[in-house]
Amino acid sequence: METESLNRKNSSRKSSIVNGNGDATTKLTNGDGGDAAGGEGGAGGGGGEVTLKAKMSLLNGCTVIVGSIIGSGIFVSPTGVLMYTGSVNLALIVWVISGLFSMVGAYCYAELGTMITKSGADYAYIMETFGPFMAFIRLWIECMIVRPCSQAIVALTFSTYVLKPFFPECTPPEDAARLLAVCCILVLTLINCWDVKWATAVQDIFTYAKLLALFVIIATGMYQLYMGNVKYFTFDNSDTKVTSLALSFYSGLFAYNGWNYLNFIIEELKDPVKNLPRAIAISCTLVTVVYVMANVSFYTILSPEEVLGSSAVAVTYAERAFGMLAWTIPVFVALSTFGAVNGILLTSSRLFYAGANEGQMPEILTMIQIQRFTPTPAVLAMALLSMLYLTVSDIFALINYVGFATWLSIGVAVLCLPWLRWAQPNLPRPIRVPLVFPIVYLIATVFVTVVPMYASPIETGYGILMILSSIPVYLVFIAWKNKPIWFQKSMVSLTHFLQKLLMVLGKQTKPAQV
C-alpha cells in the first residue's frame, strides 16, 4: 500500500509517550518501532504511534473553560433573562441558579472525565454507555451544526466590533464583516495547526483580557453600590409563570455554555485525574461570580427598560460610566470574541478527532501532523465548516433550532453516570459524585428542555428534523459495512492523497482503510 511506503519514509519520526507522572515526553523512533539509535523497545514495541501530547497545565485548563464560557454574551446581550423574569432581582436569582446548575453538571462531568479518559467528552461517554447509534446522533448535531455555527456567529461578532469604529453611525457592511470573520478563523486555524502551546497561549492571553474588562465593569459597579445606587434592585413586575421561568433559565444556561469543553481535550491535559476537577471547580466558580457581579453592576446605572432596549448592554453601560474611555469596551468585546473563537476551534477539532477514532467520521480525521503533533485534519475540517456557514443568510436560526438538542444531549451524558454505576460498578472512579447531583441535574434538564418545546413548537420541530437527519447518514455510512469496491478504493485513494498533502499519520502506522 502507498501509505506503508509513506510511513517508512518517515524513518526518524517523533512519537509521544507518557511517563509515570502522566506527562508527555518525546522519543525518536525508527520505522520499525525501535529507537533511532538502534536500541530496542521503541514506542509501542513494533509499530510506533503518533499521538496527541499532554502539554496543557492546570492554568491552561482553567483558561480553556473560562475563555470558552465567556464570549460576547455577557458584554452584548444579557437581556434574555430579564426579558422573561420581568424584574432585576428575579433575573439575578436566575443567573445564580444557572451558575450553580452548571457547576453540578461540571461536577458530574469530573467523574465521567476521570473514569473515561478519552477526548470527545459527552460523545465518548455516550459511546461507552449507550453505544454507537446514540453517540453518532450527538456527534452529528454537534459537529455538523452546533459547533461550526457557534464559531461562525462568534467570529461575526468579533468582526462587527472591530469594524464598528470605522462605521460609528451605522452597521458595518455585511460582506466586510463576513470576510473579516473568515480572516479571524484562518489565523486561529494556523495557530491551532502549528502548536497546541500556541493555541493555549492565545487562550490564556485573551481570557485575561476579557476578565480584565469584566473586573473594570465590576469595580465601577461596586463603587455605584457604595454610593447607594440600588433603586432598580426590586421584584417589581416579576413573571413567575412556569414557561417564563423555563425560558429565562434557558437564556441563563446558554450564557454558561462551555463548562464541559475541557473534557473534549482531556488527552492533552497533564495529570487529568488531578487537574480536570480542579480546573472545573475553579473556572465555574469564577465565571458564576463574575457573571452575577457584572449583572449587578449593569443595574446600578441602567434601568430594566434601558437594558431591554440596548443591543449591547456593556457598551451602553460604558457610555454612562466611563465617559471618554467608553471606547475601551468594544475593544475588549472584540478581544473576548477572538479568544472564544479560539476556544471553540481548539475543543471542537478534538470532537472530530474523537469521532473519527471511533470509526464514525473519515479516517483522515484521526491523523496527527508528524512534526507538530496537532490534529491538523480535524482542525481544518472544523474551520472549513465554519467558513461554509458564513455563507448562510441566517445562521442564528440554526442555533435556535438545535439549542434544546444541545442541553438534551448533555442531559443524556449525565445520565451515563448513574447508568454506569449500575451497569459497571467496578470501573475505576478516581472521583465519586453523590448520586443526588446527577438526579437533580437530570430533573432540571427535563424542565429546561420540555417546557421551551411547548413554548416554541416550531423551533423545536425544526430541531427534531435536524436530529432525525442523522439516521439515514448513520445507516448509509456507518451501519452499512459492505460498500461497493469502487467507493472503498476512492476513499482510500483520497485518504492517501490527504496524508501526503498534510504530512499526517494515524495512531498506528498502517494503510488507510474504509
CSV table of N, CA, C and O in Angstrom, one decimal, residues 103-194:
chain,number,residue,atom,x,y,z
A,103,MET,N,-22.4,24.2,37.6
A,103,MET,CA,-21.4,23.6,38.5
A,103,MET,C,-21.8,22.1,38.8
A,103,MET,O,-20.9,21.3,38.8
A,104,VAL,N,-23.1,21.9,39.0
A,104,VAL,CA,-23.5,20.5,39.2
A,104,VAL,C,-23.2,19.6,38.0
A,104,VAL,O,-22.6,18.5,38.1
A,105,GLY,N,-23.5,20.1,36.8
A,105,GLY,CA,-23.2,19.4,35.6
A,105,GLY,C,-21.7,19.2,35.4
A,105,GLY,O,-21.3,18.1,35.1
A,106,ALA,N,-20.9,20.2,35.7
A,106,ALA,CA,-19.5,20.1,35.6
A,106,ALA,C,-18.9,19.1,36.6
A,106,ALA,O,-18.0,18.3,36.3
A,107,TYR,N,-19.5,19.0,37.8
A,107,TYR,CA,-19.1,18.1,38.8
A,107,TYR,C,-19.3,16.6,38.4
A,107,TYR,O,-18.5,15.8,38.5
A,108,CYS,N,-20.5,16.4,37.7
A,108,CYS,CA,-20.8,15.1,37.2
A,108,CYS,C,-19.8,14.8,36.1
A,108,CYS,O,-19.3,13.6,36.0
A,109,TYR,N,-19.5,15.7,35.3
A,109,TYR,CA,-18.5,15.5,34.2
A,109,TYR,C,-17.1,15.2,34.7
A,109,TYR,O,-16.3,14.6,34.0
A,110,ALA,N,-16.8,15.7,35.9
A,110,ALA,CA,-15.5,15.4,36.5
A,110,ALA,C,-15.4,13.9,36.8
A,110,ALA,O,-14.3,13.3,36.5
A,111,GLU,N,-16.4,13.3,37.3
A,111,GLU,CA,-16.4,11.8,37.5
A,111,GLU,C,-16.3,11.1,36.1
A,111,GLU,O,-15.4,10.2,36.0
A,112,LEU,N,-17.1,11.5,35.2
A,112,LEU,CA,-17.1,10.9,33.9
A,112,LEU,C,-15.7,11.0,33.2
A,112,LEU,O,-15.2,10.1,32.6
A,113,GLY,N,-15.1,12.2,33.3
A,113,GLY,CA,-13.9,12.5,32.6
A,113,GLY,C,-12.7,11.8,33.2
A,113,GLY,O,-11.8,11.4,32.4
A,114,THR,N,-12.7,11.6,34.5
A,114,THR,CA,-11.6,10.8,35.1
A,114,THR,C,-11.8,9.3,35.0
A,114,THR,O,-10.9,8.5,35.2
A,115,MET,N,-13.0,8.9,34.7
A,115,MET,CA,-13.3,7.5,34.6
A,115,MET,C,-13.2,7.0,33.1
A,115,MET,O,-12.6,5.9,32.8
A,116,ILE,N,-13.6,7.8,32.2
A,116,ILE,CA,-13.5,7.6,30.7
A,116,ILE,C,-12.5,8.6,30.2
A,116,ILE,O,-13.0,9.7,29.8
A,117,THR,N,-11.2,8.3,30.2
A,117,THR,CA,-10.2,9.4,29.8
A,117,THR,C,-10.0,9.4,28.3
A,117,THR,O,-8.9,9.2,27.9
A,118,LYS,N,-11.0,9.7,27.6
A,118,LYS,CA,-10.9,9.8,26.1
A,118,LYS,C,-11.3,11.3,25.8
A,118,LYS,O,-12.2,11.8,26.4
A,119,SER,N,-10.7,11.8,24.7
A,119,SER,CA,-11.1,13.1,24.2
A,119,SER,C,-12.5,12.9,23.6
A,119,SER,O,-12.9,11.8,23.1
A,120,GLY,N,-13.3,13.9,23.6
A,120,GLY,CA,-14.7,13.8,23.0
A,120,GLY,C,-15.8,14.1,24.0
A,120,GLY,O,-16.9,14.3,23.6
A,121,ALA,N,-15.4,14.1,25.3
A,121,ALA,CA,-16.4,14.5,26.3
A,121,ALA,C,-17.7,13.7,26.2
A,121,ALA,O,-17.6,12.4,26.2
A,122,ASP,N,-18.9,14.3,26.2
A,122,ASP,CA,-20.1,13.6,26.2
A,122,ASP,C,-20.3,12.6,25.1
A,122,ASP,O,-20.9,11.6,25.3
A,123,TYR,N,-19.7,12.9,23.9
A,123,TYR,CA,-19.7,11.9,22.8
A,123,TYR,C,-19.1,10.6,23.3
A,123,TYR,O,-19.6,9.5,23.1
A,124,ALA,N,-17.9,10.7,23.9
A,124,ALA,CA,-17.2,9.5,24.4
A,124,ALA,C,-18.0,8.8,25.5
A,124,ALA,O,-18.0,7.5,25.5
A,125,TYR,N,-18.6,9.5,26.4
A,125,TYR,CA,-19.4,8.9,27.5
A,125,TYR,C,-20.6,8.2,27.0
A,125,TYR,O,-20.9,7.1,27.4
A,126,ILE,N,-21.3,8.8,26.0
A,126,ILE,CA,-22.5,8.2,25.4
A,126,ILE,C,-22.1,7.0,24.6
A,126,ILE,O,-22.8,5.9,24.7
A,127,MET,N,-21.0,7.0,23.9
A,127,MET,CA,-20.5,5.9,23.2
A,127,MET,C,-20.2,4.7,24.1
A,127,MET,O,-20.6,3.6,23.8
A,128,GLU,N,-19.5,4.9,25.2
A,128,GLU,CA,-19.2,3.9,26.1
A,128,GLU,C,-20.5,3.3,26.8
A,128,GLU,O,-20.5,2.1,27.2
A,129,THR,N,-21.5,4.1,27.0
A,129,THR,CA,-22.6,3.7,27.8
A,129,THR,C,-23.8,3.2,27.0
A,129,THR,O,-24.3,2.1,27.2
A,130,PHE,N,-24.1,3.9,25.9
A,130,PHE,CA,-25.3,3.6,25.1
A,130,PHE,C,-25.0,3.1,23.7
A,130,PHE,O,-26.0,2.8,23.0
A,131,GLY,N,-23.8,3.1,23.3
A,131,GLY,CA,-23.4,2.5,22.1
A,131,GLY,C,-23.3,3.5,20.9
A,131,GLY,O,-23.5,4.7,21.1
A,132,PRO,N,-22.9,3.0,19.7
A,132,PRO,CA,-22.6,3.9,18.6
A,132,PRO,C,-23.7,4.7,18.0
A,132,PRO,O,-23.5,5.9,17.6
A,133,PHE,N,-24.9,4.2,18.0
A,133,PHE,CA,-26.0,4.9,17.4
A,133,PHE,C,-26.4,6.2,18.1
A,133,PHE,O,-26.4,7.3,17.5
A,134,MET,N,-26.6,6.1,19.4
A,134,MET,CA,-26.8,7.3,20.2
A,134,MET,C,-25.7,8.3,20.2
A,134,MET,O,-25.9,9.5,20.1
A,135,ALA,N,-24.5,7.8,20.2
A,135,ALA,CA,-23.3,8.6,20.2
A,135,ALA,C,-23.2,9.4,18.8
A,135,ALA,O,-22.8,10.5,18.8
A,136,PHE,N,-23.6,8.7,17.7
A,136,PHE,CA,-23.5,9.3,16.4
A,136,PHE,C,-24.5,10.5,16.3
A,136,PHE,O,-24.2,11.5,15.7
A,137,ILE,N,-25.7,10.3,16.9
A,137,ILE,CA,-26.7,11.4,16.9
A,137,ILE,C,-26.1,12.6,17.5
A,137,ILE,O,-26.2,13.8,17.0
A,138,ARG,N,-25.4,12.5,18.7
A,138,ARG,CA,-24.8,13.6,19.4
A,138,ARG,C,-23.7,14.2,18.5
A,138,ARG,O,-23.5,15.4,18.4
A,139,LEU,N,-22.9,13.3,17.9
A,139,LEU,CA,-21.7,13.7,17.1
A,139,LEU,C,-22.2,14.5,15.9
A,139,LEU,O,-21.7,15.6,15.5
A,140,TRP,N,-23.3,14.1,15.3
A,140,TRP,CA,-23.8,14.7,14.0
A,140,TRP,C,-24.3,16.1,14.3
A,140,TRP,O,-23.9,17.1,13.6
A,141,ILE,N,-25.1,16.2,15.4
A,141,ILE,CA,-25.6,17.6,15.7
A,141,ILE,C,-24.5,18.5,16.1
A,141,ILE,O,-24.5,19.7,15.7
A,142,GLU,N,-23.6,18.0,16.9
A,142,GLU,CA,-22.6,18.9,17.5
A,142,GLU,C,-21.6,19.3,16.4
A,142,GLU,O,-21.2,20.5,16.3
A,143,CYS,N,-21.1,18.3,15.7
A,143,CYS,CA,-20.0,18.6,14.7
A,143,CYS,C,-20.5,19.3,13.4
A,143,CYS,O,-19.8,20.2,12.9
A,144,MET,N,-21.7,18.9,13.0
A,144,MET,CA,-22.1,19.4,11.7
A,144,MET,C,-22.9,20.7,11.8
A,144,MET,O,-23.1,21.5,10.8
A,145,ILE,N,-23.5,21.0,13.0
A,145,ILE,CA,-24.4,22.2,13.1
A,145,ILE,C,-23.9,23.1,14.2
A,145,ILE,O,-23.5,24.3,14.0
A,146,VAL,N,-24.0,22.6,15.5
A,146,VAL,CA,-23.8,23.5,16.6
A,146,VAL,C,-22.5,24.1,16.7
A,146,VAL,O,-22.4,25.4,16.8
A,147,ARG,N,-21.4,23.3,16.6
A,147,ARG,CA,-20.0,23.9,16.8
A,147,ARG,C,-19.7,24.9,15.7
A,147,ARG,O,-19.2,26.0,15.9
A,148,PRO,N,-19.8,24.4,14.4
A,148,PRO,CA,-19.4,25.4,13.3
A,148,PRO,C,-20.3,26.6,13.3
A,148,PRO,O,-19.8,27.7,13.0
A,149,CYS,N,-21.6,26.4,13.6
A,149,CYS,CA,-22.5,27.6,13.6
A,149,CYS,C,-22.1,28.6,14.7
A,149,CYS,O,-22.0,29.8,14.5
A,150,SER,N,-21.8,28.0,15.9
A,150,SER,CA,-21.4,28.9,17.0
A,150,SER,C,-20.1,29.6,16.7
A,150,SER,O,-20.0,30.8,17.0
A,151,GLN,N,-19.1,28.9,16.1
A,151,GLN,CA,-17.9,29.6,15.8
A,151,GLN,C,-18.1,30.7,14.7
A,151,GLN,O,-17.5,31.7,14.9
A,152,ALA,N,-18.9,30.4,13.8
A,152,ALA,CA,-19.2,31.4,12.7
A,152,ALA,C,-19.9,32.7,13.3
A,152,ALA,O,-19.5,33.8,13.0
A,153,ILE,N,-20.8,32.4,14.3
A,153,ILE,CA,-21.5,33.6,14.9
A,153,ILE,C,-20.6,34.4,15.8
A,153,ILE,O,-20.6,35.6,15.7
A,154,VAL,N,-19.7,33.7,16.5
A,154,VAL,CA,-18.8,34.4,17.4
A,154,VAL,C,-17.8,35.2,16.6
A,154,VAL,O,-17.4,36.3,16.9
A,155,ALA,N,-17.3,34.6,15.5
A,155,ALA,CA,-16.4,35.3,14.6
A,155,ALA,C,-17.0,36.5,13.9
A,155,ALA,O,-16.4,37.5,13.7
A,156,LEU,N,-18.3,36.4,13.6
A,156,LEU,CA,-19.1,37.5,13.1
A,156,LEU,C,-19.2,38.7,14.1
A,156,LEU,O,-19.1,39.8,13.8
A,157,THR,N,-19.4,38.3,15.4
A,157,THR,CA,-19.5,39.3,16.4
A,157,THR,C,-18.1,40.0,16.6
A,157,THR,O,-18.1,41.2,16.7
A,158,PHE,N,-17.0,39.2,16.5
A,158,PHE,CA,-15.7,39.8,16.5
A,158,PHE,C,-15.5,40.8,15.4
A,158,PHE,O,-15.1,42.0,15.7
A,159,SER,N,-15.8,40.4,14.2
A,159,SER,CA,-15.6,41.3,13.1
A,159,SER,C,-16.5,42.6,13.1
A,159,SER,O,-16.1,43.7,12.8
A,160,THR,N,-17.7,42.4,13.7
A,160,THR,CA,-18.6,43.6,13.8
A,160,THR,C,-18.0,44.6,14.8
A,160,THR,O,-18.1,45.8,14.5
A,161,TYR,N,-17.5,44.2,15.9
A,161,TYR,CA,-16.9,45.1,16.8
A,161,TYR,C,-15.6,45.7,16.4
A,161,TYR,O,-15.3,46.8,16.7
A,162,VAL,N,-14.8,44.9,15.6
A,162,VAL,CA,-13.6,45.5,15.1
A,162,VAL,C,-13.9,46.6,14.0
A,162,VAL,O,-13.2,47.6,14.0
A,163,LEU,N,-14.9,46.4,13.3
A,163,LEU,CA,-15.3,47.3,12.2
A,163,LEU,C,-16.1,48.5,12.7
A,163,LEU,O,-16.2,49.6,12.1
A,164,LYS,N,-16.7,48.4,13.9
A,164,LYS,CA,-17.6,49.4,14.4
A,164,LYS,C,-16.9,50.8,14.5
A,164,LYS,O,-17.6,51.8,14.1
A,165,PRO,N,-15.7,51.0,14.9
A,165,PRO,CA,-15.1,52.3,14.9
A,165,PRO,C,-15.0,53.0,13.6
A,165,PRO,O,-15.0,54.2,13.5
A,166,PHE,N,-15.0,52.2,12.5
A,166,PHE,CA,-14.9,52.7,11.2
A,166,PHE,C,-16.3,53.1,10.6
A,166,PHE,O,-16.4,53.8,9.6
A,167,PHE,N,-17.3,52.6,11.3
A,167,PHE,CA,-18.7,52.9,10.9
A,167,PHE,C,-19.5,53.3,12.1
A,167,PHE,O,-20.4,52.5,12.5
A,168,PRO,N,-19.1,54.4,12.7
A,168,PRO,CA,-19.8,54.7,14.0
A,168,PRO,C,-21.2,55.0,13.9
A,168,PRO,O,-22.0,54.9,14.9
A,169,GLU,N,-21.7,55.5,12.8
A,169,GLU,CA,-23.1,55.9,12.7
A,169,GLU,C,-24.0,54.8,12.1
A,169,GLU,O,-25.2,55.1,11.9
A,170,CYS,N,-23.5,53.7,11.7
A,170,CYS,CA,-24.3,52.7,11.0
A,170,CYS,C,-23.7,51.3,11.3
A,170,CYS,O,-22.6,51.2,11.8
A,171,THR,N,-24.4,50.3,10.8
A,171,THR,CA,-24.0,48.9,10.9
A,171,THR,C,-22.9,48.6,9.9
A,171,THR,O,-23.1,49.0,8.7
A,172,PRO,N,-21.8,48.0,10.3
A,172,PRO,CA,-20.8,47.7,9.3
A,172,PRO,C,-21.3,46.8,8.1
A,172,PRO,O,-22.3,46.1,8.3
A,173,PRO,N,-20.8,47.0,6.9
A,173,PRO,CA,-21.3,46.2,5.8
A,173,PRO,C,-21.2,44.7,6.1
A,173,PRO,O,-20.2,44.2,6.6
A,174,GLU,N,-22.2,44.0,5.7
A,174,GLU,CA,-22.3,42.6,6.0
A,174,GLU,C,-21.2,41.8,5.3
A,174,GLU,O,-20.6,40.9,5.9
A,175,ASP,N,-20.9,42.1,4.1
A,175,ASP,CA,-19.8,41.4,3.3
A,175,ASP,C,-18.5,41.6,4.0
A,175,ASP,O,-17.7,40.7,4.1
A,176,ALA,N,-18.2,42.8,4.4
A,176,ALA,CA,-16.9,43.1,5.1
A,176,ALA,C,-16.8,42.4,6.4
A,176,ALA,O,-15.8,41.8,6.7
A,177,ALA,N,-17.9,42.3,7.1
A,177,ALA,CA,-17.9,41.6,8.4
A,177,ALA,C,-17.7,40.1,8.2
A,177,ALA,O,-16.9,39.5,8.9
A,178,ARG,N,-18.3,39.5,7.2
A,178,ARG,CA,-18.1,38.1,6.9
A,178,ARG,C,-16.6,37.8,6.5
A,178,ARG,O,-16.1,36.8,6.8
A,179,LEU,N,-16.1,38.7,5.6
A,179,LEU,CA,-14.7,38.5,5.2
A,179,LEU,C,-13.7,38.6,6.4
A,179,LEU,O,-12.8,37.8,6.5
A,180,LEU,N,-13.9,39.5,7.3
A,180,LEU,CA,-13.1,39.7,8.4
A,180,LEU,C,-13.2,38.5,9.3
A,180,LEU,O,-12.3,38.0,10.0
A,181,ALA,N,-14.5,37.9,9.4
A,181,ALA,CA,-14.7,36.7,10.2
A,181,ALA,C,-13.9,35.5,9.6
A,181,ALA,O,-13.3,34.7,10.4
A,182,VAL,N,-13.9,35.4,8.3
A,182,VAL,CA,-13.1,34.4,7.7
A,182,VAL,C,-11.6,34.6,8.0
A,182,VAL,O,-10.9,33.6,8.3
A,183,CYS,N,-11.1,35.8,8.0
A,183,CYS,CA,-9.7,36.1,8.3
A,183,CYS,C,-9.4,35.6,9.8
A,183,CYS,O,-8.4,35.0,10.1
A,184,CYS,N,-10.3,35.9,10.7
A,184,CYS,CA,-10.2,35.5,12.1
A,184,CYS,C,-10.1,34.0,12.2
A,184,CYS,O,-9.2,33.5,12.9
A,185,ILE,N,-11.0,33.3,11.5
A,185,ILE,CA,-10.9,31.8,11.6
A,185,ILE,C,-9.7,31.3,11.0
A,185,ILE,O,-9.0,30.3,11.5
A,186,LEU,N,-9.2,31.8,9.9
A,186,LEU,CA,-8.0,31.4,9.2
A,186,LEU,C,-6.7,31.6,10.1
A,186,LEU,O,-5.9,30.7,10.2
A,187,VAL,N,-6.6,32.7,10.7
A,187,VAL,CA,-5.5,33.0,11.6
A,187,VAL,C,-5.5,32.0,12.8
A,187,VAL,O,-4.4,31.4,13.1
A,188,LEU,N,-6.6,31.8,13.4
A,188,LEU,CA,-6.6,30.8,14.5
A,188,LEU,C,-6.5,29.4,14.1
A,188,LEU,O,-5.9,28.6,14.8
A,189,THR,N,-6.9,29.1,12.8
A,189,THR,CA,-6.6,27.7,12.3
A,189,THR,C,-5.1,27.5,12.2
A,189,THR,O,-4.6,26.4,12.5
A,190,LEU,N,-4.4,28.5,11.6
A,190,LEU,CA,-3.0,28.3,11.5
A,190,LEU,C,-2.3,28.1,12.9
A,190,LEU,O,-1.5,27.2,13.0
A,191,ILE,N,-2.7,28.9,13.9
A,191,ILE,CA,-2.2,28.7,15.2
A,191,ILE,C,-2.5,27.4,15.8
A,191,ILE,O,-1.6,26.7,16.4
A,192,ASN,N,-3.7,26.9,15.6
A,192,ASN,CA,-4.1,25.6,16.2
A,192,ASN,C,-3.4,24.4,15.4
A,192,ASN,O,-3.2,23.3,16.0
A,193,CYS,N,-3.1,24.6,14.2
A,193,CYS,CA,-2.4,23.6,13.4
A,193,CYS,C,-0.9,23.6,13.7
A,193,CYS,O,-0.2,22.5,13.6
A,194,TRP,N,-0.4,24.7,14.1
A,194,TRP,CA,1.1,24.8,14.3
A,194,TRP,C,1.5,24.2,15.7
A,194,TRP,O,2.5,23.5,15.7
